[in-house]
Amino acid sequence: MVSLVFATNNQHKLREIREIAGNTINVTGLNEIGFEGDIPETADTIEGNARQKARYIFERTGKDCFADDTGLEIAALDGRPGVYSARYAGEGCNFEDNVRKVLEEMQGNTDRTAAFRCIICLIYKGNEYIFEGRVNGEITIDPSGTEGFGYDPVFRPENNAQTFAEMPPYLKNGLSHRGRAVQKMFRLLNQLM
Ligand code: IMP
C-alpha cells in the first residue's frame, strides 16, 4: 500500500482525507513522523501555497507527501476570502470569526454564489503533481450545522438543501472540493503503481 505524509497541522483535513482514503492509501500525520512546528504558507495563490507546503515537508523528511490548500471564493466579494481564507478575520482568528466576517460582508447581497477550490500538491518519488477540486454553491444567510469545520456552516453546495456542516462526513466528502481533488490524486497513484 502507498504511504503518504499529509503536510498539514489541520486535524480536520487529516480526518477528512483519511475517511476518503479508506483502506486504499496509508495517510500519515506529521505528528506520527515526529515533525513539529508550523509549515509556512506565504504564497499569493492557492496553488503556490500547496506547492510550498508539500516542498517544505519533502525537503525536511525526504518522504512521499502531499499538501492541500483551499480557498472559499465568493463572487460578490471579488473572489475573497480566497487564498486568505485561513486568516480572513485577522491574525489569531478562529473559524467563527471568519464566518462572522464573511456574513457581515455579504449582508444585503442577493448574489450569494461561491465556490470552494482545493489544490493538492503531491510529491511522489521526487516528482511533483497538481490536482484541483472545485465545488460550486452559495453562502447562506445564517450558519447552520455542526459537522465539518471552517466555512462549512455557511456553504451550501449547489443542488443540495443542506450546508456542508449539516451533512454527515461521507456526503460532504463525496461531493466536496477536497474529495474531488483527492480522487484525482488516487487515480494517478493507481496508474503509477
Ligand atoms: P488552508 O488550506 O489551510 O489555507 O485553509 C484555509 C481555510 O479555509 C481554513 O482555515 C478553513 O477556514 C477553510 N477551509 C479549508 N477547507 C475547508 C472545508 O473543507 N470546509 C470549510 N472551510 C474550509
GROMACS .gro file of C-alpha atoms and ligand atoms in nm:
model
  216
    1MET     CA    1   0.000   0.000   0.000
    2VAL     CA    2   0.126   0.350  -0.083
    3SER     CA    3   0.214   0.560   0.222
    4LEU     CA    4   0.197   0.937   0.201
    5VAL     CA    5   0.271   1.201   0.462
    6PHE     CA    6   0.000   1.467   0.469
    7ALA     CA    7   0.172   1.805   0.514
    8THR     CA    8  -0.084   1.966   0.742
    9ASN     CA    9  -0.137   2.061   1.102
   10ASN     CA   10  -0.511   2.082   1.040
   11GLN     CA   11  -0.663   1.778   1.212
   12HIS     CA   12  -0.998   1.833   1.034
   13LYS     CA   13  -0.834   1.798   0.694
   14LEU     CA   14  -0.640   1.491   0.811
   15ARG     CA   15  -0.961   1.324   0.931
   16GLU     CA   16  -1.142   1.400   0.605
   17ILE     CA   17  -0.861   1.273   0.385
   18ARG     CA   18  -0.836   0.954   0.590
   19GLU     CA   19  -1.209   0.899   0.554
   20ILE     CA   20  -1.181   0.948   0.177
   21ALA     CA   21  -0.873   0.722   0.151
   22GLY     CA   22  -1.030   0.435   0.346
   23ASN     CA   23  -0.801   0.133   0.307
   24THR     CA   24  -0.656   0.234  -0.028
   25ILE     CA   25  -0.374   0.462   0.087
   26ASN     CA   26  -0.196   0.497   0.418
   27VAL     CA   27  -0.210   0.866   0.512
   28THR     CA   28   0.042   0.959   0.781
   29GLY     CA   29   0.005   1.267   1.000
   30LEU     CA   30   0.301   1.493   1.078
   31ASN     CA   31   0.292   1.402   1.447
   32GLU     CA   32   0.337   1.033   1.358
   33ILE     CA   33   0.671   1.110   1.190
   34GLY     CA   34   0.776   1.335   1.478
   35PHE     CA   35   0.753   1.655   1.277
   36GLU     CA   36   0.661   1.959   1.481
   37GLY     CA   37   0.613   2.323   1.402
   38ASP     CA   38   0.426   2.537   1.156
   39ILE     CA   39   0.453   2.497   0.781
   40PRO     CA   40   0.493   2.830   0.603
   41GLU     CA   41   0.223   2.929   0.352
   42THR     CA   42   0.323   3.270   0.223
   43ALA     CA   43   0.245   3.240  -0.148
   44ASP     CA   44  -0.020   3.462  -0.304
   45THR     CA   45  -0.205   3.181  -0.481
   46ILE     CA   46  -0.373   2.862  -0.361
   47GLU     CA   47  -0.152   2.655  -0.590
   48GLY     CA   48   0.159   2.836  -0.468
   49ASN     CA   49   0.073   2.757  -0.108
   50ALA     CA   50   0.004   2.391  -0.186
   51ARG     CA   51   0.342   2.358  -0.358
   52GLN     CA   52   0.519   2.547  -0.078
   53LYS     CA   53   0.376   2.323   0.197
   54ALA     CA   54   0.448   1.995   0.014
   55ARG     CA   55   0.804   2.101  -0.074
   56TYR     CA   56   0.868   2.214   0.282
   57ILE     CA   57   0.788   1.869   0.420
   58PHE     CA   58   0.960   1.682   0.135
   59GLU     CA   59   1.282   1.880   0.180
   60ARG     CA   60   1.288   1.802   0.553
   61THR     CA   61   1.178   1.437   0.552
   62GLY     CA   62   1.252   1.301   0.204
   63LYS     CA   63   0.919   1.118   0.223
   64ASP     CA   64   0.645   1.096  -0.039
   65CYS     CA   65   0.397   1.357   0.071
   66PHE     CA   66   0.118   1.589  -0.030
   67ALA     CA   67  -0.036   1.917   0.084
   68ASP     CA   68  -0.380   2.071   0.040
   69ASP     CA   69  -0.453   2.440   0.013
   70THR     CA   70  -0.813   2.552  -0.002
   71GLY     CA   71  -0.991   2.879  -0.060
   72LEU     CA   72  -1.351   2.991  -0.047
   73GLU     CA   73  -1.415   3.222  -0.344
   74ILE     CA   74  -1.724   3.442  -0.317
   75ALA     CA   75  -1.834   3.612  -0.639
   76ALA     CA   76  -1.988   3.922  -0.477
   77LEU     CA   77  -1.665   3.975  -0.279
   78ASP     CA   78  -1.446   3.960  -0.591
   79GLY     CA   79  -1.323   3.612  -0.501
   80ARG     CA   80  -1.242   3.682  -0.137
   81PRO     CA   81  -1.151   3.534   0.106
   82GLY     CA   82  -0.977   3.309  -0.150
   83VAL     CA   83  -0.613   3.249  -0.069
   84TYR     CA   84  -0.665   3.442   0.259
   85SER     CA   85  -0.940   3.206   0.384
   86ALA     CA   86  -0.747   3.086   0.690
   87ARG     CA   87  -0.679   3.426   0.845
   88TYR     CA   88  -0.954   3.631   0.686
   89ALA     CA   89  -1.064   3.798   1.012
   90GLY     CA   90  -0.702   3.869   1.111
   91GLU     CA   91  -0.405   3.705   1.283
   92GLY     CA   92  -0.515   3.466   1.561
   93CYS     CA   93  -0.875   3.448   1.439
   94ASN     CA   94  -1.081   3.130   1.462
   95PHE     CA   95  -1.340   2.968   1.231
   96GLU     CA   96  -1.629   3.161   1.394
   97ASP     CA   97  -1.451   3.496   1.343
   98ASN     CA   98  -1.402   3.421   0.974
   99VAL     CA   99  -1.763   3.310   0.927
  100ARG     CA  100  -1.886   3.625   1.102
  101LYS     CA  101  -1.675   3.847   0.880
  102VAL     CA  102  -1.798   3.678   0.561
  103LEU     CA  103  -2.163   3.705   0.671
  104GLU     CA  104  -2.118   4.071   0.760
  105GLU     CA  105  -1.962   4.147   0.423
  106MET     CA  106  -2.241   3.956   0.249
  107GLN     CA  107  -2.520   4.136   0.432
  108GLY     CA  108  -2.780   4.260   0.183
  109ASN     CA  109  -2.611   4.086  -0.111
  110THR     CA  110  -2.851   3.890  -0.331
  111ASP     CA  111  -2.574   3.727  -0.537
  112ARG     CA  112  -2.457   3.462  -0.293
  113THR     CA  113  -2.272   3.237  -0.536
  114ALA     CA  114  -1.943   3.095  -0.417
  115ALA     CA  115  -1.706   2.806  -0.474
  116PHE     CA  116  -1.458   2.609  -0.271
  117ARG     CA  117  -1.135   2.542  -0.459
  118CYS     CA  118  -0.884   2.289  -0.332
  119ILE     CA  119  -0.541   2.234  -0.481
  120ILE     CA  120  -0.341   1.932  -0.381
  121CYS     CA  121   0.032   1.915  -0.449
  122LEU     CA  122   0.172   1.561  -0.441
  123ILE     CA  123   0.543   1.483  -0.433
  124TYR     CA  124   0.582   1.118  -0.523
  125LYS     CA  125   0.920   0.956  -0.598
  126GLY     CA  126   1.061   1.306  -0.632
  127ASN     CA  127   0.809   1.421  -0.895
  128GLU     CA  128   0.556   1.695  -0.832
  129TYR     CA  129   0.190   1.674  -0.940
  130ILE     CA  130  -0.102   1.917  -0.902
  131PHE     CA  131  -0.472   1.825  -0.869
  132GLU     CA  132  -0.768   2.058  -0.841
  133GLY     CA  133  -1.113   2.001  -0.695
  134ARG     CA  134  -1.394   2.253  -0.703
  135VAL     CA  135  -1.749   2.269  -0.582
  136ASN     CA  136  -1.994   2.547  -0.663
  137GLY     CA  137  -2.256   2.660  -0.418
  138GLU     CA  138  -2.383   2.957  -0.223
  139ILE     CA  139  -2.333   3.140   0.104
  140THR     CA  140  -2.630   3.102   0.337
  141ILE     CA  141  -2.781   3.389   0.534
  142ASP     CA  142  -2.710   3.224   0.872
  143PRO     CA  143  -2.474   2.948   0.984
  144SER     CA  144  -2.629   2.603   1.019
  145GLY     CA  145  -2.491   2.263   1.123
  146THR     CA  146  -2.217   2.134   1.348
  147GLU     CA  147  -2.024   1.889   1.127
  148GLY     CA  148  -1.708   1.973   0.937
  149PHE     CA  149  -1.505   2.287   1.002
  150GLY     CA  150  -1.417   2.633   0.876
  151TYR     CA  151  -1.680   2.786   0.648
  152ASP     CA  152  -1.887   2.464   0.629
  153PRO     CA  153  -2.184   2.607   0.829
  154VAL     CA  154  -2.239   2.884   0.570
  155PHE     CA  155  -2.164   2.695   0.246
  156ARG     CA  156  -2.444   2.509   0.071
  157PRO     CA  157  -2.322   2.315  -0.235
  158GLU     CA  158  -2.539   2.352  -0.546
  159ASN     CA  159  -2.832   2.111  -0.583
  160ASN     CA  160  -2.831   2.043  -0.211
  161ALA     CA  161  -3.064   2.152   0.067
  162GLN     CA  162  -2.801   2.121   0.342
  163THR     CA  163  -2.486   2.312   0.423
  164PHE     CA  164  -2.165   2.107   0.442
  165ALA     CA  165  -2.192   2.135   0.821
  166GLU     CA  166  -2.538   1.974   0.815
  167MET     CA  167  -2.417   1.673   0.614
  168PRO     CA  168  -2.270   1.353   0.754
  169PRO     CA  169  -1.900   1.336   0.659
  170TYR     CA  170  -1.946   1.077   0.382
  171LEU     CA  171  -2.188   1.311   0.200
  172LYS     CA  172  -1.958   1.613   0.221
  173ASN     CA  173  -1.656   1.406   0.116
  174GLY     CA  174  -1.849   1.258  -0.177
  175LEU     CA  175  -1.902   1.595  -0.340
  176SER     CA  176  -1.653   1.834  -0.182
  177HIS     CA  177  -1.363   2.021  -0.339
  178ARG     CA  178  -1.123   1.812  -0.127
  179GLY     CA  179  -1.295   1.484  -0.213
  180ARG     CA  180  -1.269   1.563  -0.585
  181ALA     CA  181  -0.902   1.664  -0.570
  182VAL     CA  182  -0.813   1.357  -0.363
  183GLN     CA  183  -0.992   1.121  -0.603
  184LYS     CA  184  -0.783   1.265  -0.889
  185MET     CA  185  -0.465   1.207  -0.688
  186PHE     CA  186  -0.568   0.846  -0.612
  187ARG     CA  187  -0.638   0.778  -0.980
  188LEU     CA  188  -0.288   0.897  -1.072
  189LEU     CA  189  -0.128   0.690  -0.796
  190ASN     CA  190  -0.317   0.384  -0.922
  191GLN     CA  191  -0.175   0.441  -1.270
  192LEU     CA  192   0.179   0.483  -1.136
  193MET     CA  193   0.170   0.161  -0.934
  194IMP     P1  194  -0.577   2.629   0.426
  194IMP     O1  195  -0.597   2.544   0.306
  194IMP     O2  196  -0.520   2.550   0.537
  194IMP     O3  197  -0.506   2.757   0.399
  194IMP     O4  198  -0.724   2.661   0.475
  194IMP     C1  199  -0.786   2.779   0.455
  194IMP     C2  200  -0.906   2.794   0.541
  194IMP     O5  201  -1.016   2.760   0.460
  194IMP     C3  202  -0.917   2.704   0.664
  194IMP     O6  203  -0.866   2.763   0.778
  194IMP     C4  204  -1.065   2.691   0.679
  194IMP     O7  205  -1.116   2.800   0.748
  194IMP     C5  206  -1.111   2.697   0.536
  194IMP     N1  207  -1.136   2.564   0.480
  194IMP     C6  208  -1.047   2.480   0.422
  194IMP     N2  209  -1.109   2.368   0.383
  194IMP     C7  210  -1.238   2.383   0.419
  194IMP     C8  211  -1.351   2.298   0.406
  194IMP     O8  212  -1.346   2.186   0.355
  194IMP     N3  213  -1.466   2.347   0.454
  194IMP     C9  214  -1.476   2.471   0.511
  194IMP     N4  215  -1.374   2.552   0.527
  194IMP    C10  216  -1.255   2.508   0.480
   0.00000   0.00000   0.00000
